Structure formats: C-alpha cells, structure tokens
C-alpha cells in the first residue's frame, strides 16, 4: 500500500516531517508522497529519515490554482529528479500570496468577532499556515465546536469570511510543473464539481493542456466516485493517483494510507504506472 497525498506541519498538517515518515514506516507504507501546499520544506526535512528507514519518499506539491472562475487544486509529482531552482523560486510567489491572504482573513475574522492574532497564528501554525490552523485556533478558543464548523460558518468558500486568494492560473501551474520535469495530477475531482458532464468536459480540456493523471481514490470519494473517476481516466487515457490527504489532528477522521473509515487503498502498481509515463 502507498499514499500519494499527505501534508506535514510545514504546511497545514499537524505531523512534523519526521513524525510523518515514522508513521508511514510503522504502518508499512511502501511509498509516501509529501504533497504540502506551496512548499517543499516538509519533503526536504523528511528525506534524511526516510532514507535511513528505507521508506520510499516522493516529492510532491499541491498548488491552489484558478481555472475559469473556480479555485482548483493541482498536484505536481517529481518522481525522477528534484524540481529544480526555477520551480522552487516560482513557489515563493505562492507563499507570499498565502501570507497576504492570511493577513486579510484574520482582519475579516476580527470584524466578525473572532480574534486570532497574526503572532499566535505564526507561533502555533508553523511557517506556512492555512485555514485548518485558523480553524484549530478558533475551536480551542471556543468560537466553534469543531474544525468543520469553523469552515462551515467562517472559512469555506461559501462562508462569511472567505477571502479570495491571488492564485496562479491552472495553465501556468501545469506548465511550470511540466517544465520542472513533474507529473501533474488533478486531486479530489469531487471538489471541482459534482456535475458528471462538467467534470468530463473539464478533465478532457485539462488533458489536452498536459494533465497526466487524476486522483481517483481520496478520502472524500465514495465507492461510486472511485468507479466514476477510474472510468473517466481510462476513457481519456490518463493515469491515476490516489491518497488519503492526511493532515493529522487537523482532519482527525482521516488516517494515513487508509483514509476515512478505510475508504482508501492504493497499490504500489499505481506508482509504477505513474513512473512509466
Ligand atoms: P488554504 O490552503 O489555507 O486555503 O486551506 C486549504 C485547506 O483547507 C485544505 O487542506 C482543505 O482541505 C481545507 N478545506 C477547505 N475547505 C474546507 C471545508 N469546507 N471543510 C474542511 N476543510 C476544508
Ligand atoms: Zn491541506
Ligand atoms: Fe486539496
Ligand atoms: Fe491536500
């Protein structure tokens, strides 16, 4: 079993890079991809321990992009070589826009009666915090009962305090990933749209732009979703990827490797096929 989608405390997961590697080793994962939002710091920090333990660690990244009027995540996997200096420089722009969004979001929360200071977020949220850290602090302070409630009432795209972040276009991100030697996969297509015709049309266009794979198996996908996305990938000649989207305590119902209530199980052959592209 492998897991191609996991986050560390260098973005919005709660496990440090070493603790994540130790967990992956202890549950006998055959390979783990660290796919932090906007950063390779988690992968870079995890690599020495992974090498020491003999865990196959893969370098990935998850980028929030703009596709038409939607915010769509895109995953890059660097299976053959390091993404390189140019790509690593490009992602500093993403990090800056995240910090800027966080500043505006904290101001908006304050205007809605939720007081979390920037210092606190920096202290408790790690170097590149996201909305899950804000949700956690909001829960600790008693503003909400759960992380999910923080999203539903304040942080979700449809909620009162949502701040639209400056995002690179899907096309630019795809090009940057490919130029850096990466393989691009569309994670959790269920979050893009639940409309079957719309997702088919979108993924067809994305494939023509250079998308290599879609994430068929994910902790938010039902059994039917997995079948639908697997068929979509087959129909369009795309490879598949899969993973839990593990965030540790920030998404407590999701386990590394197995997802939510064991709804994720990715065989090693998925990685072999991805490598053969
Ligand atoms: P950010 O990158 O800071 O905008 O935050 C994105 C993170 O928040 C991702 O890990 C998402 O899975 C999580 N997230 C976004 N919307 C929701 C939601 N409605 N409920 C729970 N988690 C969410
Ligand atoms: Zn995340
Ligand atoms: Fe995502
Ligand atoms: Fe993710």
PDB file of C-alpha atoms and ligand atoms in Angstrom:
ATOM      1  CA  UNK A   1       0.000   0.000   0.000  1.00  0.00           C
ATOM      2  CA  UNK A   2       1.170   3.532  -0.803  1.00  0.00           C
ATOM      3  CA  UNK A   3      -0.113   7.047  -0.085  1.00  0.00           C
ATOM      4  CA  UNK A   4       0.437   9.801  -2.649  1.00  0.00           C
ATOM      5  CA  UNK A   5      -1.278  12.654  -0.786  1.00  0.00           C
ATOM      6  CA  UNK A   6      -0.197  13.796   2.681  1.00  0.00           C
ATOM      7  CA  UNK A   7       0.593  17.059   4.463  1.00  0.00           C
ATOM      8  CA  UNK A   8       3.137  17.945   7.160  1.00  0.00           C
ATOM      9  CA  UNK A   9       3.422  20.755   9.702  1.00  0.00           C
ATOM     10  CA  UNK A  10       5.442  22.673   7.102  1.00  0.00           C
ATOM     11  CA  UNK A  11       2.021  23.436   5.570  1.00  0.00           C
ATOM     12  CA  UNK A  12      -1.282  22.594   7.254  1.00  0.00           C
ATOM     13  CA  UNK A  13      -0.747  19.098   8.633  1.00  0.00           C
ATOM     14  CA  UNK A  14      -0.109  18.502  12.331  1.00  0.00           C
ATOM     15  CA  UNK A  15       2.681  15.903  11.979  1.00  0.00           C
ATOM     16  CA  UNK A  16       6.262  17.091  11.634  1.00  0.00           C
ATOM     17  CA  UNK A  17       8.006  15.744   8.514  1.00  0.00           C
ATOM     18  CA  UNK A  18       9.975  13.201  10.613  1.00  0.00           C
ATOM     19  CA  UNK A  19       6.896  12.091  12.547  1.00  0.00           C
ATOM     20  CA  UNK A  20       5.013  11.589   9.290  1.00  0.00           C
ATOM     21  CA  UNK A  21       7.847   9.445   7.906  1.00  0.00           C
ATOM     22  CA  UNK A  22       7.971   7.455  11.163  1.00  0.00           C
ATOM     23  CA  UNK A  23       4.207   6.879  10.975  1.00  0.00           C
ATOM     24  CA  UNK A  24       4.400   5.809   7.320  1.00  0.00           C
ATOM     25  CA  UNK A  25       7.198   3.384   8.221  1.00  0.00           C
ATOM     26  CA  UNK A  26       5.285   1.994  11.204  1.00  0.00           C
ATOM     27  CA  UNK A  27       2.178   1.219   9.120  1.00  0.00           C
ATOM     28  CA  UNK A  28       4.482  -0.295   6.469  1.00  0.00           C
ATOM     29  CA  UNK A  29       3.639   2.026   3.589  1.00  0.00           C
ATOM     30  CA  UNK A  30       5.641   1.030   0.519  1.00  0.00           C
ATOM     31  CA  UNK A  31       5.853   4.660  -0.632  1.00  0.00           C
ATOM     32  CA  UNK A  32       4.741   8.058   0.625  1.00  0.00           C
ATOM     33  CA  UNK A  33       4.433  11.329  -1.264  1.00  0.00           C
ATOM     34  CA  UNK A  34       4.563  14.529   0.753  1.00  0.00           C
ATOM     35  CA  UNK A  35       2.309  16.986  -1.084  1.00  0.00           C
ATOM     36  CA  UNK A  36       2.332  20.086   1.072  1.00  0.00           C
ATOM     37  CA  UNK A  37       0.598  23.251  -0.098  1.00  0.00           C
ATOM     38  CA  UNK A  38       3.050  25.663  -1.751  1.00  0.00           C
ATOM     39  CA  UNK A  39       6.235  24.247  -0.186  1.00  0.00           C
ATOM     40  CA  UNK A  40       8.884  21.521  -0.424  1.00  0.00           C
ATOM     41  CA  UNK A  41      10.171  22.168   3.102  1.00  0.00           C
ATOM     42  CA  UNK A  42       8.348  19.119   4.505  1.00  0.00           C
ATOM     43  CA  UNK A  43       9.805  16.829   1.845  1.00  0.00           C
ATOM     44  CA  UNK A  44      13.304  18.289   2.247  1.00  0.00           C
ATOM     45  CA  UNK A  45      13.202  17.832   6.033  1.00  0.00           C
ATOM     46  CA  UNK A  46      11.719  14.328   5.825  1.00  0.00           C
ATOM     47  CA  UNK A  47      14.171  12.908   3.283  1.00  0.00           C
ATOM     48  CA  UNK A  48      17.090  12.042   5.590  1.00  0.00           C
ATOM     49  CA  UNK A  49      14.928   9.973   7.975  1.00  0.00           C
ATOM     50  CA  UNK A  50      13.100   8.310   5.060  1.00  0.00           C
ATOM     51  CA  UNK A  51      16.463   7.278   3.595  1.00  0.00           C
ATOM     52  CA  UNK A  52      17.608   5.994   6.968  1.00  0.00           C
ATOM     53  CA  UNK A  53      14.431   3.928   7.446  1.00  0.00           C
ATOM     54  CA  UNK A  54      14.343   2.747   3.835  1.00  0.00           C
ATOM     55  CA  UNK A  55      10.980   4.393   3.122  1.00  0.00           C
ATOM     56  CA  UNK A  56      10.439   5.398  -0.494  1.00  0.00           C
ATOM     57  CA  UNK A  57       9.643   9.105  -0.171  1.00  0.00           C
ATOM     58  CA  UNK A  58       8.316  11.024  -3.168  1.00  0.00           C
ATOM     59  CA  UNK A  59       8.486  14.744  -3.743  1.00  0.00           C
ATOM     60  CA  UNK A  60       5.145  16.398  -4.427  1.00  0.00           C
ATOM     61  CA  UNK A  61       3.347  19.701  -4.121  1.00  0.00           C
ATOM     62  CA  UNK A  62      -0.293  20.828  -4.074  1.00  0.00           C
ATOM     63  CA  UNK A  63      -0.998  24.219  -5.623  1.00  0.00           C
ATOM     64  CA  UNK A  64      -4.274  26.177  -5.472  1.00  0.00           C
ATOM     65  CA  UNK A  65      -4.918  27.465  -8.988  1.00  0.00           C
ATOM     66  CA  UNK A  66      -7.522  29.457 -10.852  1.00  0.00           C
ATOM     67  CA  UNK A  67      -9.433  27.547 -13.527  1.00  0.00           C
ATOM     68  CA  UNK A  68     -12.025  29.814 -15.146  1.00  0.00           C
ATOM     69  CA  UNK A  69     -13.933  31.104 -12.112  1.00  0.00           C
ATOM     70  CA  UNK A  70     -13.081  28.167  -9.833  1.00  0.00           C
ATOM     71  CA  UNK A  71     -10.304  27.538  -7.349  1.00  0.00           C
ATOM     72  CA  UNK A  72      -8.880  24.169  -8.415  1.00  0.00           C
ATOM     73  CA  UNK A  73      -6.024  22.321  -6.713  1.00  0.00           C
ATOM     74  CA  UNK A  74      -3.293  20.812  -8.867  1.00  0.00           C
ATOM     75  CA  UNK A  75      -0.715  18.287  -7.771  1.00  0.00           C
ATOM     76  CA  UNK A  76       2.836  18.006  -9.103  1.00  0.00           C
ATOM     77  CA  UNK A  77       4.932  14.876  -8.540  1.00  0.00           C
ATOM     78  CA  UNK A  78       8.667  14.993  -9.125  1.00  0.00           C
ATOM     79  CA  UNK A  79       9.484  11.320  -9.473  1.00  0.00           C
ATOM     80  CA  UNK A  80      12.743  11.441 -11.428  1.00  0.00           C
ATOM     81  CA  UNK A  81      14.584  14.451 -10.135  1.00  0.00           C
ATOM     82  CA  UNK A  82      14.361  17.439  -7.855  1.00  0.00           C
ATOM     83  CA  UNK A  83      12.001  20.151  -9.164  1.00  0.00           C
ATOM     84  CA  UNK A  84      14.980  22.480  -9.510  1.00  0.00           C
ATOM     85  CA  UNK A  85      15.770  26.064  -8.660  1.00  0.00           C
ATOM     86  CA  UNK A  86      13.419  27.768 -11.130  1.00  0.00           C
ATOM     87  CA  UNK A  87      10.352  25.941  -9.848  1.00  0.00           C
ATOM     88  CA  UNK A  88      11.443  26.379  -6.234  1.00  0.00           C
ATOM     89  CA  UNK A  89      11.739  30.136  -6.901  1.00  0.00           C
ATOM     90  CA  UNK A  90       8.336  30.214  -8.583  1.00  0.00           C
ATOM     91  CA  UNK A  91       6.619  28.824  -5.487  1.00  0.00           C
ATOM     92  CA  UNK A  92       7.869  31.673  -3.295  1.00  0.00           C
ATOM     93  CA  UNK A  93       5.226  33.809  -5.056  1.00  0.00           C
ATOM     94  CA  UNK A  94       2.599  31.342  -3.858  1.00  0.00           C
ATOM     95  CA  UNK A  95       3.937  31.543  -0.328  1.00  0.00           C
ATOM     96  CA  UNK A  96       3.720  35.341  -0.377  1.00  0.00           C
ATOM     97  CA  UNK A  97       0.127  35.291  -1.606  1.00  0.00           C
ATOM     98  CA  UNK A  98      -0.754  32.815   1.167  1.00  0.00           C
ATOM     99  CA  UNK A  99       0.730  35.108   3.843  1.00  0.00           C
ATOM    100  CA  UNK A 100      -1.155  38.065   2.354  1.00  0.00           C
ATOM    101  CA  UNK A 101      -4.435  36.096   2.277  1.00  0.00           C
ATOM    102  CA  UNK A 102      -3.873  35.058   5.899  1.00  0.00           C
ATOM    103  CA  UNK A 103      -3.453  38.706   6.951  1.00  0.00           C
ATOM    104  CA  UNK A 104      -6.703  39.729   5.226  1.00  0.00           C
ATOM    105  CA  UNK A 105      -8.537  36.691   6.581  1.00  0.00           C
ATOM    106  CA  UNK A 106      -7.509  37.427  10.181  1.00  0.00           C
ATOM    107  CA  UNK A 107      -8.751  41.022   9.731  1.00  0.00           C
ATOM    108  CA  UNK A 108     -12.063  39.759   8.353  1.00  0.00           C
ATOM    109  CA  UNK A 109     -12.453  37.256  11.190  1.00  0.00           C
ATOM    110  CA  UNK A 110     -11.797  40.060  13.654  1.00  0.00           C
ATOM    111  CA  UNK A 111     -14.540  42.157  12.069  1.00  0.00           C
ATOM    112  CA  UNK A 112     -16.826  39.150  12.648  1.00  0.00           C
ATOM    113  CA  UNK A 113     -15.874  38.953  16.327  1.00  0.00           C
ATOM    114  CA  UNK A 114     -13.234  36.216  16.052  1.00  0.00           C
ATOM    115  CA  UNK A 115      -9.916  37.425  17.432  1.00  0.00           C
ATOM    116  CA  UNK A 116      -6.823  35.478  16.466  1.00  0.00           C
ATOM    117  CA  UNK A 117      -3.609  37.435  16.223  1.00  0.00           C
ATOM    118  CA  UNK A 118      -1.014  37.089  13.489  1.00  0.00           C
ATOM    119  CA  UNK A 119       1.617  36.343  16.166  1.00  0.00           C
ATOM    120  CA  UNK A 120      -0.469  33.486  17.504  1.00  0.00           C
ATOM    121  CA  UNK A 121      -1.014  32.015  14.068  1.00  0.00           C
ATOM    122  CA  UNK A 122       2.715  32.236  13.371  1.00  0.00           C
ATOM    123  CA  UNK A 123       3.559  30.658  16.736  1.00  0.00           C
ATOM    124  CA  UNK A 124       1.040  27.824  16.606  1.00  0.00           C
ATOM    125  CA  UNK A 125       0.522  27.369  12.878  1.00  0.00           C
ATOM    126  CA  UNK A 126       4.039  26.709  11.640  1.00  0.00           C
ATOM    127  CA  UNK A 127       5.907  28.516   8.879  1.00  0.00           C
ATOM    128  CA  UNK A 128       3.187  28.454   6.202  1.00  0.00           C
ATOM    129  CA  UNK A 129      -0.187  28.212   7.894  1.00  0.00           C
ATOM    130  CA  UNK A 130      -3.518  27.733   6.175  1.00  0.00           C
ATOM    131  CA  UNK A 131      -7.171  27.758   7.070  1.00  0.00           C
ATOM    132  CA  UNK A 132      -7.014  24.463   9.026  1.00  0.00           C
ATOM    133  CA  UNK A 133      -4.695  26.084  11.596  1.00  0.00           C
ATOM    134  CA  UNK A 134      -7.074  29.030  11.914  1.00  0.00           C
ATOM    135  CA  UNK A 135      -9.952  26.572  12.366  1.00  0.00           C
ATOM    136  CA  UNK A 136      -7.999  24.764  15.103  1.00  0.00           C
ATOM    137  CA  UNK A 137      -7.312  28.002  16.987  1.00  0.00           C
ATOM    138  CA  UNK A 138     -10.969  29.021  16.626  1.00  0.00           C
ATOM    139  CA  UNK A 139     -12.009  25.709  18.158  1.00  0.00           C
ATOM    140  CA  UNK A 140      -9.505  25.991  21.030  1.00  0.00           C
ATOM    141  CA  UNK A 141     -10.857  29.462  21.819  1.00  0.00           C
ATOM    142  CA  UNK A 142     -14.440  28.206  21.853  1.00  0.00           C
ATOM    143  CA  UNK A 143     -15.579  30.265  18.865  1.00  0.00           C
ATOM    144  CA  UNK A 144     -16.676  26.986  17.235  1.00  0.00           C
ATOM    145  CA  UNK A 145     -17.244  23.416  18.403  1.00  0.00           C
ATOM    146  CA  UNK A 146     -15.275  21.717  15.625  1.00  0.00           C
ATOM    147  CA  UNK A 147     -12.865  22.387  12.789  1.00  0.00           C
ATOM    148  CA  UNK A 148     -15.677  21.590  10.369  1.00  0.00           C
ATOM    149  CA  UNK A 149     -17.900  24.211  11.984  1.00  0.00           C
ATOM    150  CA  UNK A 150     -15.149  26.801  11.554  1.00  0.00           C
ATOM    151  CA  UNK A 151     -15.145  26.052   7.822  1.00  0.00           C
ATOM    152  CA  UNK A 152     -18.922  25.903   7.521  1.00  0.00           C
ATOM    153  CA  UNK A 153     -19.552  29.151   9.413  1.00  0.00           C
ATOM    154  CA  UNK A 154     -16.474  31.245   8.577  1.00  0.00           C
ATOM    155  CA  UNK A 155     -13.776  29.816   6.302  1.00  0.00           C
ATOM    156  CA  UNK A 156     -15.356  27.832   3.470  1.00  0.00           C
ATOM    157  CA  UNK A 157     -15.621  29.446   0.020  1.00  0.00           C
ATOM    158  CA  UNK A 158     -19.342  29.896   0.642  1.00  0.00           C
ATOM    159  CA  UNK A 159     -18.924  31.250   4.197  1.00  0.00           C
ATOM    160  CA  UNK A 160     -18.964  34.771   5.595  1.00  0.00           C
ATOM    161  CA  UNK A 161     -15.231  35.448   5.964  1.00  0.00           C
ATOM    162  CA  UNK A 162     -13.841  33.776   2.851  1.00  0.00           C
ATOM    163  CA  UNK A 163     -11.042  35.710   1.208  1.00  0.00           C
ATOM    164  CA  UNK A 164     -10.244  35.005  -2.406  1.00  0.00           C
ATOM    165  CA  UNK A 165      -6.526  34.475  -2.670  1.00  0.00           C
ATOM    166  CA  UNK A 166      -4.342  35.527  -5.569  1.00  0.00           C
ATOM    167  CA  UNK A 167      -3.744  32.269  -7.397  1.00  0.00           C
ATOM    168  CA  UNK A 168      -1.731  31.332 -10.485  1.00  0.00           C
ATOM    169  CA  UNK A 169      -3.809  30.077 -13.396  1.00  0.00           C
ATOM    170  CA  UNK A 170      -4.252  26.335 -13.841  1.00  0.00           C
ATOM    171  CA  UNK A 171      -2.499  26.608 -17.232  1.00  0.00           C
ATOM    172  CA  UNK A 172       0.548  28.405 -15.807  1.00  0.00           C
ATOM    173  CA  UNK A 173       0.854  25.964 -12.912  1.00  0.00           C
ATOM    174  CA  UNK A 174       0.588  22.967 -15.221  1.00  0.00           C
ATOM    175  CA  UNK A 175       3.273  24.405 -17.479  1.00  0.00           C
ATOM    176  CA  UNK A 176       5.606  25.118 -14.549  1.00  0.00           C
ATOM    177  CA  UNK A 177       5.184  21.579 -13.177  1.00  0.00           C
ATOM    178  CA  UNK A 178       5.853  20.034 -16.584  1.00  0.00           C
ATOM    179  CA  UNK A 179       8.820  22.308 -17.310  1.00  0.00           C
ATOM    180  CA  UNK A 180      10.325  21.198 -13.989  1.00  0.00           C
ATOM    181  CA  UNK A 181      10.012  17.543 -15.027  1.00  0.00           C
ATOM    182  CA  UNK A 182       6.942  16.861 -12.915  1.00  0.00           C
ATOM    183  CA  UNK A 183       3.850  14.783 -13.495  1.00  0.00           C
ATOM    184  CA  UNK A 184       0.602  16.708 -12.936  1.00  0.00           C
ATOM    185  CA  UNK A 185      -2.469  15.140 -11.368  1.00  0.00           C
ATOM    186  CA  UNK A 186      -5.870  16.620 -10.516  1.00  0.00           C
ATOM    187  CA  UNK A 187      -6.561  15.881  -6.831  1.00  0.00           C
ATOM    188  CA  UNK A 188     -10.033  15.267  -5.358  1.00  0.00           C
ATOM    189  CA  UNK A 189     -12.019  15.943  -8.575  1.00  0.00           C
ATOM    190  CA  UNK A 190     -15.157  15.652  -6.437  1.00  0.00           C
ATOM    191  CA  UNK A 191     -14.351  19.116  -5.077  1.00  0.00           C
ATOM    192  CA  UNK A 192     -14.146  20.660  -8.543  1.00  0.00           C
ATOM    193  CA  UNK A 193     -17.741  19.839  -9.466  1.00  0.00           C
ATOM    194  CA  UNK A 194     -20.264  17.103  -8.762  1.00  0.00           C
ATOM    195  CA  UNK A 195     -21.739  17.502 -12.264  1.00  0.00           C
ATOM    196  CA  UNK A 196     -20.736  14.474 -14.396  1.00  0.00           C
ATOM    197  CA  UNK A 197     -20.790  16.263 -17.750  1.00  0.00           C
ATOM    198  CA  UNK A 198     -18.928  19.291 -16.401  1.00  0.00           C
ATOM    199  CA  UNK A 199     -16.107  17.230 -14.867  1.00  0.00           C
ATOM    200  CA  UNK A 200     -15.784  15.165 -18.067  1.00  0.00           C
ATOM    201  CA  UNK A 201     -15.516  18.305 -20.197  1.00  0.00           C
ATOM    202  CA  UNK A 202     -13.098  19.964 -17.785  1.00  0.00           C
ATOM    203  CA  UNK A 203     -10.792  16.983 -17.419  1.00  0.00           C
ATOM    204  CA  UNK A 204     -10.803  16.496 -21.196  1.00  0.00           C
ATOM    205  CA  UNK A 205      -9.634  20.094 -21.639  1.00  0.00           C
ATOM    206  CA  UNK A 206      -7.061  19.668 -18.852  1.00  0.00           C
ATOM    207  CA  UNK A 207      -5.706  16.513 -20.507  1.00  0.00           C
ATOM    208  CA  UNK A 208      -5.317  18.420 -23.765  1.00  0.00           C
ATOM    209  CA  UNK A 209      -3.386  21.063 -21.790  1.00  0.00           C
ATOM    210  CA  UNK A 210      -0.977  18.389 -20.459  1.00  0.00           C
ATOM    211  CA  UNK A 211      -2.578  16.939 -17.327  1.00  0.00           C
ATOM    212  CA  UNK A 212      -1.218  13.408 -16.861  1.00  0.00           C
ATOM    213  CA  UNK A 213      -3.432  11.907 -14.175  1.00  0.00           C
ATOM    214  CA  UNK A 214      -6.439  12.288 -11.892  1.00  0.00           C
ATOM    215  CA  UNK A 215      -6.714  11.312  -8.256  1.00  0.00           C
ATOM    216  CA  UNK A 216      -9.354   8.599  -8.364  1.00  0.00           C
ATOM    217  CA  UNK A 217      -9.034   7.407  -4.787  1.00  0.00           C
ATOM    218  CA  UNK A 218      -9.262  10.032  -1.998  1.00  0.00           C
ATOM    219  CA  UNK A 219     -10.760  10.073   1.480  1.00  0.00           C
ATOM    220  CA  UNK A 220     -13.635  12.290   0.292  1.00  0.00           C
ATOM    221  CA  UNK A 221     -14.575   9.911  -2.542  1.00  0.00           C
ATOM    222  CA  UNK A 222     -17.369   7.357  -2.233  1.00  0.00           C
ATOM    223  CA  UNK A 223     -17.088   3.892  -3.778  1.00  0.00           C
ATOM    224  CA  UNK A 224     -19.161   5.194  -6.711  1.00  0.00           C
ATOM    225  CA  UNK A 225     -16.889   8.244  -7.099  1.00  0.00           C
ATOM    226  CA  UNK A 226     -13.842   5.971  -7.373  1.00  0.00           C
ATOM    227  CA  UNK A 227     -15.544   3.931 -10.108  1.00  0.00           C
ATOM    228  CA  UNK A 228     -16.635   7.061 -11.992  1.00  0.00           C
ATOM    229  CA  UNK A 229     -13.189   8.703 -11.872  1.00  0.00           C
ATOM    230  CA  UNK A 230     -11.411   5.458 -12.757  1.00  0.00           C
ATOM    231  CA  UNK A 231     -13.639   5.106 -15.813  1.00  0.00           C
ATOM    232  CA  UNK A 232     -13.064   8.779 -16.697  1.00  0.00           C
ATOM    233  CA  UNK A 233      -9.284   8.272 -16.508  1.00  0.00           C
ATOM    234  CA  UNK A 234      -9.493   5.118 -18.655  1.00  0.00           C
ATOM    235  CA  UNK A 235     -11.740   6.850 -21.201  1.00  0.00           C
ATOM    236  CA  UNK A 236      -9.360   9.813 -21.515  1.00  0.00           C
ATOM    237  CA  UNK A 237      -6.130   7.790 -21.405  1.00  0.00           C
ATOM    238  CA  UNK A 238      -5.000   9.384 -18.139  1.00  0.00           C
ATOM    239  CA  UNK A 239      -3.012   7.739 -15.368  1.00  0.00           C
ATOM    240  CA  UNK A 240      -4.455   7.611 -11.850  1.00  0.00           C
ATOM    241  CA  UNK A 241      -3.120   8.710  -8.469  1.00  0.00           C
ATOM    242  CA  UNK A 242      -4.554   8.278  -5.003  1.00  0.00           C
ATOM    243  CA  UNK A 243      -4.056   9.162  -1.405  1.00  0.00           C
ATOM    244  CA  UNK A 244      -5.604   9.904   1.946  1.00  0.00           C
ATOM    245  CA  UNK A 245      -4.975  13.696   2.102  1.00  0.00           C
ATOM    246  CA  UNK A 246      -3.716  13.099   5.634  1.00  0.00           C
ATOM    247  CA  UNK A 247      -3.491  16.240   7.833  1.00  0.00           C
ATOM    248  CA  UNK A 248      -3.097  14.544  11.256  1.00  0.00           C
ATOM    249  CA  UNK A 249      -5.106  16.212  14.031  1.00  0.00           C
ATOM    250  CA  UNK A 250      -6.283  18.952  11.666  1.00  0.00           C
ATOM    251  CA  UNK A 251      -8.514  16.358   9.938  1.00  0.00           C
ATOM    252  CA  UNK A 252      -8.826  13.803  12.702  1.00  0.00           C
ATOM    253  CA  UNK A 253     -11.106  11.352  10.858  1.00  0.00           C
ATOM    254  CA  UNK A 254      -8.515  10.732   8.131  1.00  0.00           C
ATOM    255  CA  UNK A 255      -5.801   8.096   8.598  1.00  0.00           C
ATOM    256  CA  UNK A 256      -2.537   7.933   6.699  1.00  0.00           C
ATOM    257  CA  UNK A 257      -2.711   5.263   3.969  1.00  0.00           C
ATOM    258  CA  UNK A 258      -6.311   4.220   4.581  1.00  0.00           C
ATOM    259  CA  UNK A 259      -8.281   7.479   4.587  1.00  0.00           C
ATOM    260  CA  UNK A 260     -11.702   7.781   6.214  1.00  0.00           C
ATOM    261  CA  UNK A 261     -13.088   4.520   7.594  1.00  0.00           C
ATOM    262  CA  UNK A 262     -10.602   2.636   5.395  1.00  0.00           C
ATOM    263  CA  UNK A 263     -12.027   4.034   2.154  1.00  0.00           C
ATOM    264  CA  UNK A 264      -8.579   4.441   0.573  1.00  0.00           C
ATOM    265  CA  UNK A 265      -6.220   1.666  -0.525  1.00  0.00           C
ATOM    266  CA  UNK A 266      -3.621   2.404  -3.200  1.00  0.00           C
ATOM    267  CA  UNK A 267      -1.487  -0.441  -4.565  1.00  0.00           C
ATOM    268  CA  UNK A 268       2.182   0.069  -5.461  1.00  0.00           C
ATOM    269  CA  UNK A 269       1.316  -0.575  -9.139  1.00  0.00           C
ATOM    270  CA  UNK A 270      -0.246   2.940  -9.268  1.00  0.00           C
ATOM    271  CA  UNK A 271       3.219   4.399  -8.671  1.00  0.00           C
ATOM    272  CA  UNK A 272       4.796   2.085 -11.240  1.00  0.00           C
ATOM    273  CA  UNK A 273       2.291   3.251 -13.855  1.00  0.00           C
ATOM    274  CA  UNK A 274       2.884   6.882 -12.955  1.00  0.00           C
ATOM    275  CA  UNK A 275       6.612   6.324 -13.381  1.00  0.00           C
ATOM    276  CA  UNK A 276       6.128   4.774 -16.796  1.00  0.00           C
ATOM    277  CA  UNK A 277       4.548   7.931 -18.270  1.00  0.00           C
TER     278      UNK A 277
HETATM  279  P1  LIG B   1      -5.824  27.020   2.422  1.00  0.00           P
HETATM  280  O1  LIG B   1      -4.807  26.362   1.532  1.00  0.00           O
HETATM  281  O2  LIG B   1      -5.214  27.705   3.571  1.00  0.00           O
HETATM  282  O3  LIG B   1      -6.792  27.871   1.661  1.00  0.00           O
HETATM  283  O4  LIG B   1      -6.670  25.839   3.098  1.00  0.00           O
HETATM  284  C1  LIG B   1      -6.962  24.731   2.353  1.00  0.00           C
HETATM  285  C2  LIG B   1      -7.162  23.585   3.284  1.00  0.00           C
HETATM  286  O5  LIG B   1      -8.437  23.747   3.932  1.00  0.00           O
HETATM  287  C3  LIG B   1      -7.190  22.252   2.560  1.00  0.00           C
HETATM  288  O6  LIG B   1      -6.461  21.301   3.283  1.00  0.00           O
HETATM  289  C4  LIG B   1      -8.636  21.885   2.529  1.00  0.00           C
HETATM  290  O7  LIG B   1      -8.813  20.504   2.593  1.00  0.00           O
HETATM  291  C5  LIG B   1      -9.214  22.557   3.744  1.00  0.00           C
HETATM  292  N1  LIG B   1     -10.592  22.937   3.459  1.00  0.00           N
HETATM  293  C6  LIG B   1     -11.032  23.796   2.517  1.00  0.00           C
HETATM  294  N2  LIG B   1     -12.380  23.909   2.550  1.00  0.00           N
HETATM  295  C7  LIG B   1     -12.796  23.077   3.541  1.00  0.00           C
HETATM  296  C8  LIG B   1     -14.080  22.747   4.088  1.00  0.00           C
HETATM  297  N3  LIG B   1     -15.193  23.290   3.609  1.00  0.00           N
HETATM  298  N4  LIG B   1     -14.119  21.852   5.108  1.00  0.00           N
HETATM  299  C9  LIG B   1     -12.979  21.312   5.603  1.00  0.00           C
HETATM  300  N5  LIG B   1     -11.751  21.575   5.133  1.00  0.00           N
HETATM  301  C10 LIG B   1     -11.646  22.452   4.123  1.00  0.00           C
HETATM  302 ZN1  LIG B   2      -4.004  20.805   3.339  1.00  0.00          ZN
HETATM  303 FE1  LIG B   3      -6.539  19.833  -1.888  1.00  0.00          FE
HETATM  304 FE1  LIG B   4      -4.280  18.058   0.226  1.00  0.00          FE
END
